[in-house]
Each structure stands twice: as C-alpha cells, then as structure tokens.
Amino acid sequence: MTIKLVAVDIDGTLITDDRKITPDVYEAVQEAKKQGVKVVIATGRPIAGVQELLNELNLKEPGDYVITFNGALVQDTSSGKDIVKDAMTYEDYLEIEYLSRQLGVHMHAITKEGIYTANRNIGKYTIHEATLVDMPVFYRTPEEMTDKEIVKIMMIDEPEILDEAIAKIPKEFYDKYTIVKSKPFYLELMNKSASKGSAIVHLAEKMGIAMEQTMAIGDEENDRAMLEVVGTPVVMENGVDSVKALAKHITKSNNESGVAHAIREWVLN
C-alpha cells in the first residue's frame, strides 16, 4: 500500500552524529514532498530544538505538522497552533521531583519556554540537553513551579546511576505516566496520554490517512510507540536491538543517510 505519511525521529535517525542533515536526506525529503507524502518530524525534543531543522527541510508550509516532547505536543508548523497538548500538572511535578530525590538522580522539567531544575548544582546532562535543543536553563525551587505549564519531565544522570534508579521506580508510576528511555542518560516522563504513537494516530486521522499508509523511522526506545502503530516500522542500522525487533525493514545508519534510503526504497518506489 502507498505510504502517505512518514514520521521521522531526529537524533540518531534524521541527523548524523555531528548533528547534520546530509544532502541525500534533504533531497529524499523534498522528493517525498513533491509526491504528496507528508513528512513529519517526531522527536523527544521541545519545539525550540526543532525549528532550525524544520526550516532546513522546508517543513513549515501550510498542512505541515511536527510532533515534539515525545508526542505530548503536536503543532501546525506554519501557524504554530497547538493540535495536541498533553501537559503535566503541578502535582505530577511534585511527585516526580520527590521521587528523583529519593532515587538520588538529577531531574529537570521542560516547558515551551525553557528547562527548569531544582538542583542548585545543575547536572551536566541538563546543560547537555539545553545546548542540544537551544533552550535556556532556569533554577527554580519546587514552590516556584506552580505557574509553569510542564510538558515533559526528565530524570538525567550517568547511565549506571540512572539504570539503578530506574530499577527502583514503583510500578504505579508506570501506570500513571508515559515513561521512556531516550538515551542511556535520559529517562523521560510525560502525561499518560502522550506518546509518539498516539500523536501519529491523531495526525493520520486528521489527514484521512489509513494507518496502513504510514511509516515511522527511529532508533531508540522512545520510538517504540510509533513503530508499534504504523503500517511500516523502519529502524536504523544503529538502532537498539529492542526496537530492531519491531522493524519491518532495517535501513542504513544515520551517518549513511539511512532516512534517505528508507524513503527511496519503501516510499518512492
């Protein structure tokens, strides 16, 4: 069946390890657009960390959409209008902030405007995330977070520290929140309704596209939800084994223009 919508992860998928879009990937995306295929970036990043890529790929025209915060926010890229927004409550923030202190891991919360941490000694992975997504970092006590519209919360720490903490997270947190590990040093917590998969289902319905006509391309555990719902799940050669098991196709690595290969091989042919 003809593919009409392609959802593409960013880090480890769309861009190379040095954070570039290869000419081959750019050309493949433009070829898909010319054939009427909707290319939608689907990322854990906040919207500020995606704007440059949307501009570079000409994905800010009327009818273009972007999925950010791992599906918690879906926007019309030409107008900036929110299509889906599954925010978290202040009570959610307090509960997760307290848990992070019990587990001994760094944590920060993200809004559309910035990254907020209650750690006076700001963790290096908070700084890494701020640099990656081009967002400011603010120190705020939990009491100062009451008026913030939080879209995503992240536990961030050294991989071995984070893994030890993850093993101690009570089951009720998994029942209450969407929890995904996006990098060895990132664990992301969101509104239970939020996922890349639910966002793609919503967009497909909005555009009148059958799920059998959708493709997703990813590499990490936070891509699992979208790979599970689309008709054609594609995983990068550099992807983790747990998501490779979901793939209908394995494409080339992110450094070898794997997204371009996937589009040309399974969308444009």
PDB file of N, CA, C and O in Angstrom, residues 221-249:
ATOM      1  N   GLU A 221      14.346   3.547  22.215  1.00  0.00           N
ATOM      2  CA  GLU A 221      13.153   3.074  22.919  1.00  0.00           C
ATOM      3  C   GLU A 221      12.008   4.090  22.895  1.00  0.00           C
ATOM      4  O   GLU A 221      10.845   3.697  22.921  1.00  0.00           O
ATOM      5  N   ASN A 222      12.336   5.384  22.862  1.00  0.00           N
ATOM      6  CA  ASN A 222      11.245   6.369  22.833  1.00  0.00           C
ATOM      7  C   ASN A 222      10.547   6.417  21.469  1.00  0.00           C
ATOM      8  O   ASN A 222       9.554   7.115  21.310  1.00  0.00           O
ATOM      9  N   ASP A 223      11.051   5.635  20.503  1.00  0.00           N
ATOM     10  CA  ASP A 223      10.385   5.497  19.202  1.00  0.00           C
ATOM     11  C   ASP A 223       9.457   4.282  19.162  1.00  0.00           C
ATOM     12  O   ASP A 223       8.729   4.077  18.189  1.00  0.00           O
ATOM     13  N   ARG A 224       9.494   3.473  20.197  1.00  0.00           N
ATOM     14  CA  ARG A 224       8.739   2.221  20.216  1.00  0.00           C
ATOM     15  C   ARG A 224       7.256   2.444  19.935  1.00  0.00           C
ATOM     16  O   ARG A 224       6.647   1.732  19.128  1.00  0.00           O
ATOM     17  N   ALA A 225       6.640   3.432  20.603  1.00  0.00           N
ATOM     18  CA  ALA A 225       5.195   3.633  20.460  1.00  0.00           C
ATOM     19  C   ALA A 225       4.799   3.920  19.024  1.00  0.00           C
ATOM     20  O   ALA A 225       3.774   3.428  18.545  1.00  0.00           O
ATOM     21  N   MET A 226       5.618   4.708  18.311  1.00  0.00           N
ATOM     22  CA  MET A 226       5.234   4.999  16.923  1.00  0.00           C
ATOM     23  C   MET A 226       5.544   3.824  16.001  1.00  0.00           C
ATOM     24  O   MET A 226       4.830   3.573  15.034  1.00  0.00           O
ATOM     25  N   LEU A 227       6.595   3.088  16.296  1.00  0.00           N
ATOM     26  CA  LEU A 227       6.913   1.921  15.477  1.00  0.00           C
ATOM     27  C   LEU A 227       5.843   0.844  15.619  1.00  0.00           C
ATOM     28  O   LEU A 227       5.582   0.082  14.693  1.00  0.00           O
ATOM     29  N   GLU A 228       5.207   0.792  16.778  1.00  0.00           N
ATOM     30  CA  GLU A 228       4.184  -0.220  17.023  1.00  0.00           C
ATOM     31  C   GLU A 228       2.858   0.078  16.331  1.00  0.00           C
ATOM     32  O   GLU A 228       2.085  -0.834  16.060  1.00  0.00           O
ATOM     33  N   VAL A 229       2.587   1.372  16.031  1.00  0.00           N
ATOM     34  CA  VAL A 229       1.266   1.703  15.467  1.00  0.00           C
ATOM     35  C   VAL A 229       1.260   1.867  13.949  1.00  0.00           C
ATOM     36  O   VAL A 229       0.214   1.742  13.319  1.00  0.00           O
ATOM     37  N   VAL A 230       2.419   2.176  13.345  1.00  0.00           N
ATOM     38  CA  VAL A 230       2.428   2.448  11.907  1.00  0.00           C
ATOM     39  C   VAL A 230       2.366   1.168  11.084  1.00  0.00           C
ATOM     40  O   VAL A 230       2.672   0.077  11.578  1.00  0.00           O
ATOM     41  N   GLY A 231       1.997   1.334   9.826  1.00  0.00           N
ATOM     42  CA  GLY A 231       1.949   0.182   8.923  1.00  0.00           C
ATOM     43  C   GLY A 231       3.317  -0.337   8.562  1.00  0.00           C
ATOM     44  O   GLY A 231       3.509  -1.548   8.380  1.00  0.00           O
ATOM     45  N   THR A 232       4.294   0.583   8.434  1.00  0.00           N
ATOM     46  CA  THR A 232       5.651   0.191   8.040  1.00  0.00           C
ATOM     47  C   THR A 232       6.664   0.745   9.040  1.00  0.00           C
ATOM     48  O   THR A 232       7.114   1.889   8.920  1.00  0.00           O
ATOM     49  N   PRO A 233       7.039  -0.030  10.054  1.00  0.00           N
ATOM     50  CA  PRO A 233       8.059   0.413  11.003  1.00  0.00           C
ATOM     51  C   PRO A 233       9.464   0.168  10.458  1.00  0.00           C
ATOM     52  O   PRO A 233       9.781  -0.940  10.020  1.00  0.00           O
ATOM     53  N   VAL A 234      10.280   1.214  10.452  1.00  0.00           N
ATOM     54  CA  VAL A 234      11.655   1.129   9.952  1.00  0.00           C
ATOM     55  C   VAL A 234      12.610   1.552  11.061  1.00  0.00           C
ATOM     56  O   VAL A 234      12.402   2.581  11.703  1.00  0.00           O
ATOM     57  N   VAL A 235      13.647   0.779  11.286  1.00  0.00           N
ATOM     58  CA  VAL A 235      14.620   1.089  12.332  1.00  0.00           C
ATOM     59  C   VAL A 235      15.999   1.256  11.702  1.00  0.00           C
ATOM     60  O   VAL A 235      16.360   0.559  10.754  1.00  0.00           O
ATOM     61  N   MET A 236      16.744   2.196  12.234  1.00  0.00           N
ATOM     62  CA  MET A 236      18.079   2.487  11.741  1.00  0.00           C
ATOM     63  C   MET A 236      19.039   1.337  12.064  1.00  0.00           C
ATOM     64  O   MET A 236      18.887   0.647  13.073  1.00  0.00           O
ATOM     65  N   GLU A 237      20.044   1.181  11.220  1.00  0.00           N
ATOM     66  CA  GLU A 237      21.062   0.151  11.461  1.00  0.00           C
ATOM     67  C   GLU A 237      21.742   0.392  12.802  1.00  0.00           C
ATOM     68  O   GLU A 237      22.131  -0.566  13.481  1.00  0.00           O
ATOM     69  N   ASN A 238      21.861   1.650  13.218  1.00  0.00           N
ATOM     70  CA  ASN A 238      22.464   1.999  14.503  1.00  0.00           C
ATOM     71  C   ASN A 238      21.468   1.945  15.656  1.00  0.00           C
ATOM     72  O   ASN A 238      21.796   2.306  16.789  1.00  0.00           O
ATOM     73  N   GLY A 239      20.244   1.497  15.397  1.00  0.00           N
ATOM     74  CA  GLY A 239      19.219   1.441  16.435  1.00  0.00           C
ATOM     75  C   GLY A 239      19.494   0.361  17.473  1.00  0.00           C
ATOM     76  O   GLY A 239      20.292  -0.562  17.249  1.00  0.00           O
ATOM     77  N   VAL A 240      18.810   0.481  18.606  1.00  0.00           N
ATOM     78  CA  VAL A 240      18.984  -0.511  19.672  1.00  0.00           C
ATOM     79  C   VAL A 240      18.247  -1.796  19.287  1.00  0.00           C
ATOM     80  O   VAL A 240      17.243  -1.773  18.577  1.00  0.00           O
ATOM     81  N   ASP A 241      18.747  -2.911  19.772  1.00  0.00           N
ATOM     82  CA  ASP A 241      18.198  -4.213  19.384  1.00  0.00           C
ATOM     83  C   ASP A 241      16.729  -4.371  19.761  1.00  0.00           C
ATOM     84  O   ASP A 241      15.961  -5.013  19.044  1.00  0.00           O
ATOM     85  N   SER A 242      16.323  -3.773  20.881  1.00  0.00           N
ATOM     86  CA  SER A 242      14.947  -3.937  21.344  1.00  0.00           C
ATOM     87  C   SER A 242      13.942  -3.349  20.372  1.00  0.00           C
ATOM     88  O   SER A 242      12.830  -3.867  20.237  1.00  0.00           O
ATOM     89  N   VAL A 243      14.305  -2.267  19.676  1.00  0.00           N
ATOM     90  CA  VAL A 243      13.369  -1.706  18.694  1.00  0.00           C
ATOM     91  C   VAL A 243      13.593  -2.309  17.303  1.00  0.00           C
ATOM     92  O   VAL A 243      12.667  -2.342  16.489  1.00  0.00           O
ATOM     93  N   LYS A 244      14.785  -2.813  17.048  1.00  0.00           N
ATOM     94  CA  LYS A 244      15.007  -3.514  15.776  1.00  0.00           C
ATOM     95  C   LYS A 244      14.065  -4.711  15.651  1.00  0.00           C
ATOM     96  O   LYS A 244      13.654  -5.083  14.552  1.00  0.00           O
ATOM     97  N   ALA A 245      13.713  -5.283  16.797  1.00  0.00           N
ATOM     98  CA  ALA A 245      12.812  -6.441  16.796  1.00  0.00           C
ATOM     99  C   ALA A 245      11.417  -6.063  16.294  1.00  0.00           C
ATOM    100  O   ALA A 245      10.651  -6.941  15.887  1.00  0.00           O
ATOM    101  N   LEU A 246      11.083  -4.771  16.299  1.00  0.00           N
ATOM    102  CA  LEU A 246       9.767  -4.305  15.842  1.00  0.00           C
ATOM    103  C   LEU A 246       9.745  -3.991  14.348  1.00  0.00           C
ATOM    104  O   LEU A 246       8.677  -3.779  13.777  1.00  0.00           O
ATOM    105  N   ALA A 247      10.907  -3.936  13.722  1.00  0.00           N
ATOM    106  CA  ALA A 247      11.025  -3.389  12.374  1.00  0.00           C
ATOM    107  C   ALA A 247      10.534  -4.327  11.285  1.00  0.00           C
ATOM    108  O   ALA A 247      10.762  -5.537  11.323  1.00  0.00           O
ATOM    109  N   LYS A 248       9.870  -3.736  10.316  1.00  0.00           N
ATOM    110  CA  LYS A 248       9.582  -4.437   9.064  1.00  0.00           C
ATOM    111  C   LYS A 248      10.797  -4.358   8.165  1.00  0.00           C
ATOM    112  O   LYS A 248      11.078  -5.275   7.390  1.00  0.00           O
ATOM    113  N   HIS A 249      11.525  -3.222   8.274  1.00  0.00           N
ATOM    114  CA  HIS A 249      12.750  -3.021   7.499  1.00  0.00           C
ATOM    115  C   HIS A 249      13.824  -2.408   8.401  1.00  0.00           C
ATOM    116  O   HIS A 249      13.512  -1.603   9.273  1.00  0.00           O
TER     117      HIS A 249
END
